[in-house]
Amino acid sequence: MKKKTSLKDIAREAGVSVTLVSYVLNGKNIERINADTATRIREVASKLNYTPNFIAKSLKKNKTYTLGLIIADISNLFYSSIARIIEDKAQENNYNMIFGSADENMEKFKGLVDVFLRRQVDGIILAAPAHSEETLKYLSEQRVPFVLIDRFFPSIDDASFVVIDNFKASYKVAEHLHDNQFKHPVMITLTSELHHLRERSRGFEEGGKHFFGDRSDYIITVEEEKLSGEIEKTIKELIYGDRQVDALYFSTNKIAMEGLAAIAKFKIKVPDQLGVVCFDEADAYRIFNTSITYVKQPLKKIGDQVVKTLLNIVEGSKEVEHVVFNTKIISGESSER
Amino acid sequence: MKKKTSLKDIAREAGVSVTLVSYVLNGKNIERINADTATRIREVASKLNYTPNFIAKSLKKNKTYTLGLIIADISNLFYSSIARIIEDKAQENNYNMIFGSADENMEKFKGLVDVFLRRQVDGIILAAPAHSEETLKYLSEQRVPFVLIDRFFPSIDDASFVVIDNFKASYKVAEHLHDNQFKHPVMITLTSELHHLRERSRGFEEGGKHFFGDRSDYIITVEEEKLSGEIEKTIKELIYGDRQVDALYFSTNKIAMEGLAAIAKFKIKVPDQLGVVCFDEADAYRIFNTSITYVKQPLKKIGDQVVKTLLNIVEGSKEVEHVVFNTKIISGESSER
DNA sequence: TTGAAAGCGCTAACAC
DNA sequence: GTGTTAGCGCTTTCAA
């Protein structure tokens, strides 16, 4: 790459000191600088095509105007959507994002946090995997500005977060299915210790008990690694077995895709034979043969809020913000009876 | 954030000079440093929890170990998939990615390039929108290392790129449809001046002429902005109108999603009533009621290669690399007769 | 074996 | 109004 012009170059060319150039170009102390000198400096600067050296500025100010974003997987629709919103919002505030995918793996997560800290990001937005409490505590101790997104940890109470009310989201799904005359709904979710998924389950369990009777078999968990095979088996059993389940609620968009794939494969009729509700929206639902009912998170609000909260902290706020958004059920034919 | 420990802190604590600390911690001139001193320095460093100041290093070395990635839209499946691969590969080489979405908008693209240059990225990977030749020429002139991905511009011949053979990809689709007894195939694509999309069309046109007869109505273009409505109308006309089209080829994954959605909506039988081939893979195809035939790009190869090529340039190579990969047709029931 | 010192490009307190 | 200077944390030349 070509060498950039520096303040020194401009100073030399304009016959003034570096200080003055710095002042003029940053608009500082401008009131007591000779107008002509200022103009001349600006002219030389633009003639030499000056752009400030970001790194030098960062070193001096100890601020990089860079934020880190750690998510599970950038190629997952939910995260890429939120990433896009965060990116735009950061851009708007003159920050850049560096990102990394932790694959729900606590070691990878820790590695990424380390990388970001070494890069001296001004703050981090993170969707933390299970068992990452240690790392989060470390961040707190080091006074690194960070905000949790999507999930939080009850044991970490001094961290800001922006999440949705997962309990209520699922409870409302139970109610929705009841309103639509379904009798035997089951939620399929991932075997996970993540609090937000637990809450999603708890909400459906409570809702189930309230609307469908006091049983304890409203939830079925599947291990993430065996998702594909397991879910086909599970669905077959539920539909054709003794339980006569008449509606399924998939608790994440990943599970939803697998579940819908199985339903398509077995040519199960939705909603006649089986009602379906999915978590999270997806363009892809439209290619399913029935329009899909889904729980919609306010992605834009979440993304904007998380950047706002983080920048507050970066700028010195000591306040811990806990923002909880509500979800909406977008009704499709898949759960209409 | 807490203040970091610096070389100076270590030097003071260990009673040596900063130089020595720098040498030891970077493993330089290690052969002529007293082993005990070295050990002591390392001990102090770890005791004080030293991590090097990346910014200072960058300033000194004029290298940030950061790469920029500009794509159309990170929330688009194709780009988020490739982003994930690039991210991993960069990580592997101790580089970080900052990214931005240009939305196929030349102004936004230019803006992002500017931002990245100001950030002094060591190199840029870009999926450039139409009419961005000016910006690319500027990058060439400034000797900024960059590699084009997905699309290239015939008029810019000194830029490295990693792409697929779009002509051949589409030609093979025509052949595939012919092999499967289809008679009247049409390709639906975007109205676009992008060379790679043009090539995709040209391939199908040539293939069509070769396999289905010398006509000139093999391609239908739709404007991106009106995609949703337009495509429904188009498909209806093609199927139920005079043309008796019996197979559709969707030229991008975005069009494919829209097209499949329309097909699902109209309850068109695939493949009996209509054969379907899509460009690019998508998990979501599985929830369509028929398994989908698609053109598969070697994403992993592309992503790995583009990082490799870029790092070569970053490290001083003057060679212009033009890498063209081939695609594969993954056959599903949607085009089997 | 070790260290002093210059300098990467910039900011800002403090002269003049 | 303008300039001198110190210093952010690091690397590296040169001298000791």
mmCIF file with all atom_site columns, N, CA and C in Angstrom, chain A residues 1-2 53-55 59 64-66 73-74 80 84 87 96-101 103 115 118-121 142-143 258 284 286-288, chain B residues 1-2 53-55 59 64-66 73-74 80 84 87 96-101 103 115 118-121 142-143 258 284 286-288:
data_model
loop_
_atom_site.group_PDB
_atom_site.id
_atom_site.type_symbol
_atom_site.label_atom_id
_atom_site.label_alt_id
_atom_site.label_comp_id
_atom_site.label_asym_id
_atom_site.label_entity_id
_atom_site.label_seq_id
_atom_site.pdbx_PDB_ins_code
_atom_site.Cartn_x
_atom_site.Cartn_y
_atom_site.Cartn_z
_atom_site.occupancy
_atom_site.B_iso_or_equiv
_atom_site.pdbx_formal_charge
_atom_site.auth_seq_id
_atom_site.auth_comp_id
_atom_site.auth_asym_id
_atom_site.auth_atom_id
_atom_site.pdbx_PDB_model_num
ATOM 1   N N  . MET A 1 1   ? 0.838   -1.210  0.000  1.00 0.00 ? 1   MET A N  1
ATOM 2   C CA . MET A 1 1   ? 0.000   0.000   0.000  1.00 0.00 ? 1   MET A CA 1
ATOM 3   C C  . MET A 1 1   ? 0.872   1.258   0.000  1.00 0.00 ? 1   MET A C  1
ATOM 4   N N  . LYS A 1 2   ? 0.351   2.255   -0.637 1.00 0.00 ? 2   LYS A N  1
ATOM 5   C CA . LYS A 1 2   ? 1.058   3.536   -0.633 1.00 0.00 ? 2   LYS A CA 1
ATOM 6   C C  . LYS A 1 2   ? 1.158   4.097   0.779  1.00 0.00 ? 2   LYS A C  1
ATOM 7   N N  . ASN A 1 53  ? -4.687  8.925   10.642 1.00 0.00 ? 53  ASN A N  1
ATOM 8   C CA . ASN A 1 53  ? -4.236  7.581   10.973 1.00 0.00 ? 53  ASN A CA 1
ATOM 9   C C  . ASN A 1 53  ? -4.971  7.098   12.216 1.00 0.00 ? 53  ASN A C  1
ATOM 10  N N  . PHE A 1 54  ? -5.855  6.172   11.942 1.00 0.00 ? 54  PHE A N  1
ATOM 11  C CA . PHE A 1 54  ? -6.738  5.676   12.980 1.00 0.00 ? 54  PHE A CA 1
ATOM 12  C C  . PHE A 1 54  ? -5.980  5.024   14.125 1.00 0.00 ? 54  PHE A C  1
ATOM 13  N N  . ILE A 1 55  ? -4.944  4.324   13.759 1.00 0.00 ? 55  ILE A N  1
ATOM 14  C CA . ILE A 1 55  ? -4.204  3.558   14.759 1.00 0.00 ? 55  ILE A CA 1
ATOM 15  C C  . ILE A 1 55  ? -3.515  4.489   15.729 1.00 0.00 ? 55  ILE A C  1
ATOM 16  N N  . LEU A 1 59  ? -4.154  4.714   19.693 1.00 0.00 ? 59  LEU A N  1
ATOM 17  C CA . LEU A 1 59  ? -3.089  4.549   20.678 1.00 0.00 ? 59  LEU A CA 1
ATOM 18  C C  . LEU A 1 59  ? -3.123  5.702   21.673 1.00 0.00 ? 59  LEU A C  1
ATOM 19  N N  . THR A 1 64  ? -10.701 2.417   20.343 1.00 0.00 ? 64  THR A N  1
ATOM 20  C CA . THR A 1 64  ? -10.544 1.929   18.974 1.00 0.00 ? 64  THR A CA 1
ATOM 21  C C  . THR A 1 64  ? -11.786 2.120   18.103 1.00 0.00 ? 64  THR A C  1
ATOM 22  N N  . TYR A 1 65  ? -12.882 2.557   18.721 1.00 0.00 ? 65  TYR A N  1
ATOM 23  C CA . TYR A 1 65  ? -14.130 2.648   17.969 1.00 0.00 ? 65  TYR A CA 1
ATOM 24  C C  . TYR A 1 65  ? -14.453 1.346   17.251 1.00 0.00 ? 65  TYR A C  1
ATOM 25  N N  . THR A 1 66  ? -14.131 0.270   17.920 1.00 0.00 ? 66  THR A N  1
ATOM 26  C CA . THR A 1 66  ? -14.452 -1.045  17.388 1.00 0.00 ? 66  THR A CA 1
ATOM 27  C C  . THR A 1 66  ? -15.198 -1.832  18.462 1.00 0.00 ? 66  THR A C  1
ATOM 28  N N  . ASP A 1 73  ? -23.328 -18.599 15.622 1.00 0.00 ? 73  ASP A N  1
ATOM 29  C CA . ASP A 1 73  ? -22.912 -18.963 14.267 1.00 0.00 ? 73  ASP A CA 1
ATOM 30  C C  . ASP A 1 73  ? -23.462 -17.941 13.285 1.00 0.00 ? 73  ASP A C  1
ATOM 31  N N  . ILE A 1 74  ? -22.582 -17.249 12.619 1.00 0.00 ? 74  ILE A N  1
ATOM 32  C CA . ILE A 1 74  ? -23.032 -16.187 11.725 1.00 0.00 ? 74  ILE A CA 1
ATOM 33  C C  . ILE A 1 74  ? -23.834 -16.754 10.561 1.00 0.00 ? 74  ILE A C  1
ATOM 34  N N  . SER A 1 80  ? -27.468 -14.009 11.905 1.00 0.00 ? 80  SER A N  1
ATOM 35  C CA . SER A 1 80  ? -27.054 -13.137 10.818 1.00 0.00 ? 80  SER A CA 1
ATOM 36  C C  . SER A 1 80  ? -28.024 -11.959 10.696 1.00 0.00 ? 80  SER A C  1
ATOM 37  N N  . ARG A 1 84  ? -26.790 -8.104  11.234 1.00 0.00 ? 84  ARG A N  1
ATOM 38  C CA . ARG A 1 84  ? -26.982 -7.063  10.246 1.00 0.00 ? 84  ARG A CA 1
ATOM 39  C C  . ARG A 1 84  ? -27.495 -5.777  10.896 1.00 0.00 ? 84  ARG A C  1
ATOM 40  N N  . GLU A 1 87  ? -24.728 -4.266  13.038 1.00 0.00 ? 87  GLU A N  1
ATOM 41  C CA . GLU A 1 87  ? -23.734 -3.659  12.149 1.00 0.00 ? 87  GLU A CA 1
ATOM 42  C C  . GLU A 1 87  ? -24.173 -2.257  11.722 1.00 0.00 ? 87  GLU A C  1
ATOM 43  N N  . ASN A 1 96  ? -17.114 0.266   14.284 1.00 0.00 ? 96  ASN A N  1
ATOM 44  C CA . ASN A 1 96  ? -17.095 -0.910  13.429 1.00 0.00 ? 96  ASN A CA 1
ATOM 45  C C  . ASN A 1 96  ? -17.226 -2.167  14.272 1.00 0.00 ? 96  ASN A C  1
ATOM 46  N N  . MET A 1 97  ? -17.677 -3.209  13.619 1.00 0.00 ? 97  MET A N  1
ATOM 47  C CA . MET A 1 97  ? -17.836 -4.480  14.315 1.00 0.00 ? 97  MET A CA 1
ATOM 48  C C  . MET A 1 97  ? -16.772 -5.467  13.862 1.00 0.00 ? 97  MET A C  1
ATOM 49  N N  . ILE A 1 98  ? -16.181 -6.181  14.808 1.00 0.00 ? 98  ILE A N  1
ATOM 50  C CA . ILE A 1 98  ? -15.510 -7.410  14.414 1.00 0.00 ? 98  ILE A CA 1
ATOM 51  C C  . ILE A 1 98  ? -16.315 -8.532  15.035 1.00 0.00 ? 98  ILE A C  1
ATOM 52  N N  . PHE A 1 99  ? -16.387 -9.642  14.354 1.00 0.00 ? 99  PHE A N  1
ATOM 53  C CA . PHE A 1 99  ? -17.292 -10.671 14.846 1.00 0.00 ? 99  PHE A CA 1
ATOM 54  C C  . PHE A 1 99  ? -16.633 -12.038 14.872 1.00 0.00 ? 99  PHE A C  1
ATOM 55  N N  . GLY A 1 100 ? -17.253 -12.914 15.609 1.00 0.00 ? 100 GLY A N  1
ATOM 56  C CA . GLY A 1 100 ? -16.766 -14.279 15.680 1.00 0.00 ? 100 GLY A CA 1
ATOM 57  C C  . GLY A 1 100 ? -17.898 -15.214 16.057 1.00 0.00 ? 100 GLY A C  1
ATOM 58  N N  . SER A 1 101 ? -17.812 -16.449 15.584 1.00 0.00 ? 101 SER A N  1
ATOM 59  C CA . SER A 1 101 ? -18.830 -17.447 15.891 1.00 0.00 ? 101 SER A CA 1
ATOM 60  C C  . SER A 1 101 ? -18.270 -18.443 16.896 1.00 0.00 ? 101 SER A C  1
ATOM 61  N N  . ASP A 1 103 ? -20.057 -21.131 18.133 1.00 0.00 ? 103 ASP A N  1
ATOM 62  C CA . ASP A 1 103 ? -20.634 -22.473 17.994 1.00 0.00 ? 103 ASP A CA 1
ATOM 63  C C  . ASP A 1 103 ? -21.140 -23.059 19.300 1.00 0.00 ? 103 ASP A C  1
ATOM 64  N N  . VAL A 1 115 ? -9.237  -12.892 21.972 1.00 0.00 ? 115 VAL A N  1
ATOM 65  C CA . VAL A 1 115 ? -8.830  -12.219 20.733 1.00 0.00 ? 115 VAL A CA 1
ATOM 66  C C  . VAL A 1 115 ? -9.343  -10.780 20.730 1.00 0.00 ? 115 VAL A C  1
ATOM 67  N N  . ARG A 1 118 ? -7.453  -8.599  23.173 1.00 0.00 ? 118 ARG A N  1
ATOM 68  C CA . ARG A 1 118 ? -6.136  -8.254  22.651 1.00 0.00 ? 118 ARG A CA 1
ATOM 69  C C  . ARG A 1 118 ? -6.252  -7.156  21.588 1.00 0.00 ? 118 ARG A C  1
ATOM 70  N N  . ARG A 1 119 ? -7.345  -7.196  20.855 1.00 0.00 ? 119 ARG A N  1
ATOM 71  C CA . ARG A 1 119 ? -7.582  -6.180  19.824 1.00 0.00 ? 119 ARG A CA 1
ATOM 72  C C  . ARG A 1 119 ? -8.070  -4.872  20.431 1.00 0.00 ? 119 ARG A C  1
ATOM 73  N N  . GLN A 1 120 ? -8.249  -4.885  21.708 1.00 0.00 ? 120 GLN A N  1
ATOM 74  C CA . GLN A 1 120 ? -8.721  -3.684  22.404 1.00 0.00 ? 120 GLN A CA 1
ATOM 75  C C  . GLN A 1 120 ? -10.013 -3.097  21.856 1.00 0.00 ? 120 GLN A C  1
ATOM 76  N N  . VAL A 1 121 ? -10.985 -3.978  21.643 1.00 0.00 ? 121 VAL A N  1
ATOM 77  C CA . VAL A 1 121 ? -12.307 -3.462  21.295 1.00 0.00 ? 121 VAL A CA 1
ATOM 78  C C  . VAL A 1 121 ? -12.802 -2.606  22.450 1.00 0.00 ? 121 VAL A C  1
ATOM 79  N N  . GLN A 1 142 ? -12.635 -7.151  34.990 1.00 0.00 ? 142 GLN A N  1
ATOM 80  C CA . GLN A 1 142 ? -11.723 -6.305  34.215 1.00 0.00 ? 142 GLN A CA 1
ATOM 81  C C  . GLN A 1 142 ? -12.402 -5.015  33.748 1.00 0.00 ? 142 GLN A C  1
ATOM 82  N N  . ARG A 1 143 ? -13.641 -4.876  34.136 1.00 0.00 ? 143 ARG A N  1
ATOM 83  C CA . ARG A 1 143 ? -14.402 -3.687  33.741 1.00 0.00 ? 143 ARG A CA 1
ATOM 84  C C  . ARG A 1 143 ? -14.458 -3.501  32.221 1.00 0.00 ? 143 ARG A C  1
ATOM 85  N N  . GLU A 1 258 ? -35.661 -28.441 11.009 1.00 0.00 ? 258 GLU A N  1
ATOM 86  C CA . GLU A 1 258 ? -35.570 -29.906 11.038 1.00 0.00 ? 258 GLU A CA 1
ATOM 87  C C  . GLU A 1 258 ? -36.966 -30.513 11.143 1.00 0.00 ? 258 GLU A C  1
ATOM 88  N N  . ALA A 1 284 ? -37.887 -18.634 4.715  1.00 0.00 ? 284 ALA A N  1
ATOM 89  C CA . ALA A 1 284 ? -38.057 -19.969 4.146  1.00 0.00 ? 284 ALA A CA 1
ATOM 90  C C  . ALA A 1 284 ? -39.401 -20.598 4.469  1.00 0.00 ? 284 ALA A C  1
ATOM 91  N N  . ARG A 1 286 ? -42.070 -19.677 3.855  1.00 0.00 ? 286 ARG A N  1
ATOM 92  C CA . ARG A 1 286 ? -42.989 -19.474 2.751  1.00 0.00 ? 286 ARG A CA 1
ATOM 93  C C  . ARG A 1 286 ? -42.970 -20.604 1.733  1.00 0.00 ? 286 ARG A C  1
ATOM 94  N N  . ILE A 1 287 ? -41.904 -21.382 1.723  1.00 0.00 ? 287 ILE A N  1
ATOM 95  C CA . ILE A 1 287 ? -41.898 -22.464 0.736  1.00 0.00 ? 287 ILE A CA 1
ATOM 96  C C  . ILE A 1 287 ? -42.505 -23.737 1.306  1.00 0.00 ? 287 ILE A C  1
ATOM 97  N N  . PHE A 1 288 ? -42.917 -23.687 2.559  1.00 0.00 ? 288 PHE A N  1
ATOM 98  C CA . PHE A 1 288 ? -43.654 -24.817 3.123  1.00 0.00 ? 288 PHE A CA 1
ATOM 99  C C  . PHE A 1 288 ? -45.056 -24.759 2.532  1.00 0.00 ? 288 PHE A C  1
ATOM 100 N N  . MET B 1 1   ? -12.429 0.426   31.608 1.00 0.00 ? 1   MET B N  1
ATOM 101 C CA . MET B 1 1   ? -11.563 -0.762  31.609 1.00 0.00 ? 1   MET B CA 1
ATOM 102 C C  . MET B 1 1   ? -10.290 -0.506  32.422 1.00 0.00 ? 1   MET B C  1
ATOM 103 N N  . LYS B 1 2   ? -9.838  -1.552  33.045 1.00 0.00 ? 2   LYS B N  1
ATOM 104 C CA . LYS B 1 2   ? -8.584  -1.453  33.799 1.00 0.00 ? 2   LYS B CA 1
ATOM 105 C C  . LYS B 1 2   ? -7.425  -1.152  32.858 1.00 0.00 ? 2   LYS B C  1
ATOM 106 N N  . ASN B 1 53  ? 0.034   -4.816  23.603 1.00 0.00 ? 53  ASN B N  1
ATOM 107 C CA . ASN B 1 53  ? -0.864  -3.780  23.104 1.00 0.00 ? 53  ASN B CA 1
ATOM 108 C C  . ASN B 1 53  ? -0.862  -3.799  21.580 1.00 0.00 ? 53  ASN B C  1
ATOM 109 N N  . PHE B 1 54  ? -1.969  -4.298  21.098 1.00 0.00 ? 54  PHE B N  1
ATOM 110 C CA . PHE B 1 54  ? -2.107  -4.503  19.670 1.00 0.00 ? 54  PHE B CA 1
ATOM 111 C C  . PHE B 1 54  ? -1.976  -3.218  18.871 1.00 0.00 ? 54  PHE B C  1
ATOM 112 N N  . ILE B 1 55  ? -2.518  -2.170  19.435 1.00 0.00 ? 55  ILE B N  1
ATOM 113 C CA . ILE B 1 55  ? -2.547  -0.911  18.700 1.00 0.00 ? 55  ILE B CA 1
ATOM 114 C C  . ILE B 1 55  ? -1.144  -0.352  18.535 1.00 0.00 ? 55  ILE B C  1
ATOM 115 N N  . LEU B 1 59  ? 0.742   0.315   15.065 1.00 0.00 ? 59  LEU B N  1
ATOM 116 C CA . LEU B 1 59  ? 1.281   1.616   14.698 1.00 0.00 ? 59  LEU B CA 1
ATOM 117 C C  . LEU B 1 59  ? 2.724   1.475   14.239 1.00 0.00 ? 59  LEU B C  1
ATOM 118 N N  . THR B 1 64  ? -2.331  -4.146  10.692 1.00 0.00 ? 64  THR B N  1
ATOM 119 C CA . THR B 1 64  ? -3.350  -4.274  11.735 1.00 0.00 ? 64  THR B CA 1
ATOM 120 C C  . THR B 1 64  ? -3.843  -5.703  11.928 1.00 0.00 ? 64  THR B C  1
ATOM 121 N N  . TYR B 1 65  ? -3.410  -6.604  11.057 1.00 0.00 ? 65  TYR B N  1
ATOM 122 C CA . TYR B 1 65  ? -3.935  -7.971  11.127 1.00 0.00 ? 65  TYR B CA 1
ATOM 123 C C  . TYR B 1 65  ? -5.458  -7.981  11.127 1.00 0.00 ? 65  TYR B C  1
ATOM 124 N N  . THR B 1 66  ? -6.000  -7.072  10.372 1.00 0.00 ? 66  THR B N  1
ATOM 125 C CA . THR B 1 66  ? -7.449  -7.018  10.222 1.00 0.00 ? 66  THR B CA 1
ATOM 126 C C  . THR B 1 66  ? -7.777  -7.000  8.732  1.00 0.00 ? 66  THR B C  1
ATOM 127 N N  . ASP B 1 73  ? -25.185 -8.541  1.688  1.00 0.00 ? 73  ASP B N  1
ATOM 128 C CA . ASP B 1 73  ? -26.041 -8.494  2.877  1.00 0.00 ? 73  ASP B CA 1
ATOM 129 C C  . ASP B 1 73  ? -25.730 -9.686  3.766  1.00 0.00 ? 73  ASP B C  1
ATOM 130 N N  . ILE B 1 74  ? -25.265 -9.410  4.957  1.00 0.00 ? 74  ILE B N  1
ATOM 131 C CA . ILE B 1 74  ? -24.856 -10.505 5.842  1.00 0.00 ? 74  ILE B CA 1
ATOM 132 C C  . ILE B 1 74  ? -26.045 -11.360 6.242  1.00 0.00 ? 74  ILE B C  1
ATOM 133 N N  . SER B 1 80  ? -23.786 -15.104 4.371  1.00 0.00 ? 80  SER B N  1
ATOM 134 C CA . SER B 1 80  ? -23.452 -15.438 5.748  1.00 0.00 ? 80  SER B CA 1
ATOM 135 C C  . SER B 1 80  ? -22.692 -16.763 5.782  1.00 0.00 ? 80  SER B C  1
ATOM 136 N N  . ARG B 1 84  ? -18.886 -16.994 7.204  1.00 0.00 ? 84  ARG B N  1
ATOM 137 C CA . ARG B 1 84  ? -18.476 -17.893 8.272  1.00 0.00 ? 84  ARG B CA 1
ATOM 138 C C  . ARG B 1 84  ? -17.167 -18.597 7.926  1.00 0.00 ? 84  ARG B C  1
ATOM 139 N N  . GLU B 1 87  ? -14.302 -16.093 7.956  1.00 0.00 ? 87  GLU B N  1
ATOM 140 C CA . GLU B 1 87  ? -13.989 -15.757 9.341  1.00 0.00 ? 87  GLU B CA 1
ATOM 141 C C  . GLU B 1 87  ? -13.070 -16.814 9.955  1.00 0.00 ? 87  GLU B C  1
ATOM 142 N N  . ASN B 1 96  ? -8.304  -10.860 11.966 1.00 0.00 ? 96  ASN B N  1
ATOM 143 C CA . ASN B 1 96  ? -9.712  -10.672 12.287 1.00 0.00 ? 96  ASN B CA 1
ATOM 144 C C  . ASN B 1 96  ? -10.421 -10.020 11.120 1.00 0.00 ? 96  ASN B C  1
ATOM 145 N N  . MET B 1 97  ? -11.713 -10.211 11.093 1.00 0.00 ? 97  MET B N  1
ATOM 146 C CA . MET B 1 97  ? -12.516 -9.639  10.023 1.00 0.00 ? 97  MET B CA 1
ATOM 147 C C  . MET B 1 97  ? -13.364 -8.486  10.560 1.00 0.00 ? 97  MET B C  1
ATOM 148 N N  . ILE B 1 98  ? -13.416 -7.396  9.819  1.00 0.00 ? 98  ILE B N  1
ATOM 149 C CA . ILE B 1 98  ? -14.515 -6.478  10.050 1.00 0.00 ? 98  ILE B CA 1
ATOM 150 C C  . ILE B 1 98  ? -15.364 -6.527  8.787  1.00 0.00 ? 98  ILE B C  1
ATOM 151 N N  . PHE B 1 99  ? -16.646 -6.388  8.940  1.00 0.00 ? 99  PHE B N  1
ATOM 152 C CA . PHE B 1 99  ? -17.490 -6.611  7.780  1.00 0.00 ? 99  PHE B CA 1
ATOM 153 C C  . PHE B 1 99  ? -18.517 -5.513  7.603  1.00 0.00 ? 99  PHE B C  1
ATOM 154 N N  . GLY B 1 100 ? -19.053 -5.472  6.413  1.00 0.00 ? 100 GLY B N  1
ATOM 155 C CA . GLY B 1 100 ? -20.087 -4.509  6.132  1.00 0.00 ? 100 GLY B CA 1
ATOM 156 C C  . GLY B 1 100 ? -20.959 -4.997  4.990  1.00 0.00 ? 100 GLY B C  1
ATOM 157 N N  . SER B 1 101 ? -22.223 -4.614  5.012  1.00 0.00 ? 101 SER B N  1
ATOM 158 C CA . SER B 1 101 ? -23.146 -5.006  3.950  1.00 0.00 ? 101 SER B CA 1
ATOM 159 C C  . SER B 1 101 ? -23.426 -3.810  3.053  1.00 0.00 ? 101 SER B C  1
ATOM 160 N N  . ASP B 1 103 ? -25.525 -3.912  0.326  1.00 0.00 ? 103 ASP B N  1
ATOM 161 C CA . ASP B 1 103 ? -26.864 -3.951  -0.286 1.00 0.00 ? 103 ASP B CA 1
ATOM 162 C C  . ASP B 1 103 ? -26.867 -3.717  -1.779 1.00 0.00 ? 103 ASP B C  1
ATOM 163 N N  . VAL B 1 115 ? -14.449 3.562   4.947  1.00 0.00 ? 115 VAL B N  1
ATOM 164 C CA . VAL B 1 115 ? -14.354 3.242   6.372  1.00 0.00 ? 115 VAL B CA 1
ATOM 165 C C  . VAL B 1 115 ? -13.223 2.246   6.617  1.00 0.00 ? 115 VAL B C  1
ATOM 166 N N  . ARG B 1 118 ? -9.818  3.831   6.213  1.00 0.00 ? 118 ARG B N  1
ATOM 167 C CA . ARG B 1 118 ? -9.495  4.659   7.368  1.00 0.00 ? 118 ARG B CA 1
ATOM 168 C C  . ARG B 1 118 ? -9.064  3.791   8.549  1.00 0.00 ? 118 ARG B C  1
ATOM 169 N N  . ARG B 1 119 ? -9.656  2.627   8.640  1.00 0.00 ? 119 ARG B N  1
ATOM 170 C CA . ARG B 1 119 ? -9.318  1.684   9.708  1.00 0.00 ? 119 ARG B CA 1
ATOM 171 C C  . ARG B 1 119 ? -8.002  0.960   9.425  1.00 0.00 ? 119 ARG B C  1
ATOM 172 N N  . GLN B 1 120 ? -7.445  1.242   8.290  1.00 0.00 ? 120 GLN B N  1
ATOM 173 C CA . GLN B 1 120 ? -6.201  0.595   7.906  1.00 0.00 ? 120 GLN B CA 1
ATOM 174 C C  . GLN B 1 120 ? -6.224  -0.932  7.939  1.00 0.00 ? 120 GLN B C  1
ATOM 175 N N  . VAL B 1 121 ? -7.266  -1.493  7.382  1.00 0.00 ? 121 VAL B N  1
ATOM 176 C CA . VAL B 1 121 ? -7.263  -2.943  7.222  1.00 0.00 ? 121 VAL B CA 1
ATOM 177 C C  . VAL B 1 121 ? -6.097  -3.310  6.318  1.00 0.00 ? 121 VAL B C  1
ATOM 178 N N  . GLN B 1 142 ? -4.150  2.738   -5.413 1.00 0.00 ? 142 GLN B N  1
ATOM 179 C CA . GLN B 1 142 ? -3.592  2.942   -4.076 1.00 0.00 ? 142 GLN B CA 1
ATOM 180 C C  . GLN B 1 142 ? -2.835  1.718   -3.581 1.00 0.00 ? 142 GLN B C  1
ATOM 181 N N  . ARG B 1 143 ? -2.799  0.689   -4.433 1.00 0.00 ? 143 ARG B N  1
ATOM 182 C CA . ARG B 1 143 ? -2.117  -0.543  -4.061 1.00 0.00 ? 143 ARG B CA 1
ATOM 183 C C  . ARG B 1 143 ? -2.675  -1.158  -2.778 1.00 0.00 ? 143 ARG B C  1
ATOM 184 N N  . GLU B 1 258 ? -38.274 -17.002 -3.476 1.00 0.00 ? 258 GLU B N  1
ATOM 185 C CA . GLU B 1 258 ? -39.501 -16.360 -3.947 1.00 0.00 ? 258 GLU B CA 1
ATOM 186 C C  . GLU B 1 258 ? -40.265 -17.291 -4.884 1.00 0.00 ? 258 GLU B C  1
ATOM 187 N N  . ALA B 1 284 ? -33.193 -24.749 3.916  1.00 0.00 ? 284 ALA B N  1
ATOM 188 C CA . ALA B 1 284 ? -34.638 -24.575 3.869  1.00 0.00 ? 284 ALA B CA 1
ATOM 189 C C  . ALA B 1 284 ? -35.300 -25.390 2.768  1.00 0.00 ? 284 ALA B C  1
ATOM 190 N N  . ARG B 1 286 ? -35.322 -28.234 2.349  1.00 0.00 ? 286 ARG B N  1
ATOM 191 C CA . ARG B 1 286 ? -35.845 -29.497 2.902  1.00 0.00 ? 286 ARG B CA 1
ATOM 192 C C  . ARG B 1 286 ? -37.287 -29.383 3.359  1.00 0.00 ? 286 ARG B C  1
ATOM 193 N N  . ILE B 1 287 ? -37.754 -28.177 3.603  1.00 0.00 ? 287 ILE B N  1
ATOM 194 C CA . ILE B 1 287 ? -39.142 -28.087 4.047  1.00 0.00 ? 287 ILE B CA 1
ATOM 195 C C  . ILE B 1 287 ? -40.109 -27.921 2.877  1.00 0.00 ? 287 ILE B C  1
ATOM 196 N N  . PHE B 1 288 ? -39.562 -27.882 1.677  1.00 0.00 ? 288 PHE B N  1
ATOM 197 C CA . PHE B 1 288 ? -40.424 -27.910 0.497  1.00 0.00 ? 288 PHE B CA 1
ATOM 198 C C  . PHE B 1 288 ? -40.946 -29.335 0.354  1.00 0.00 ? 288 PHE B C  1
#
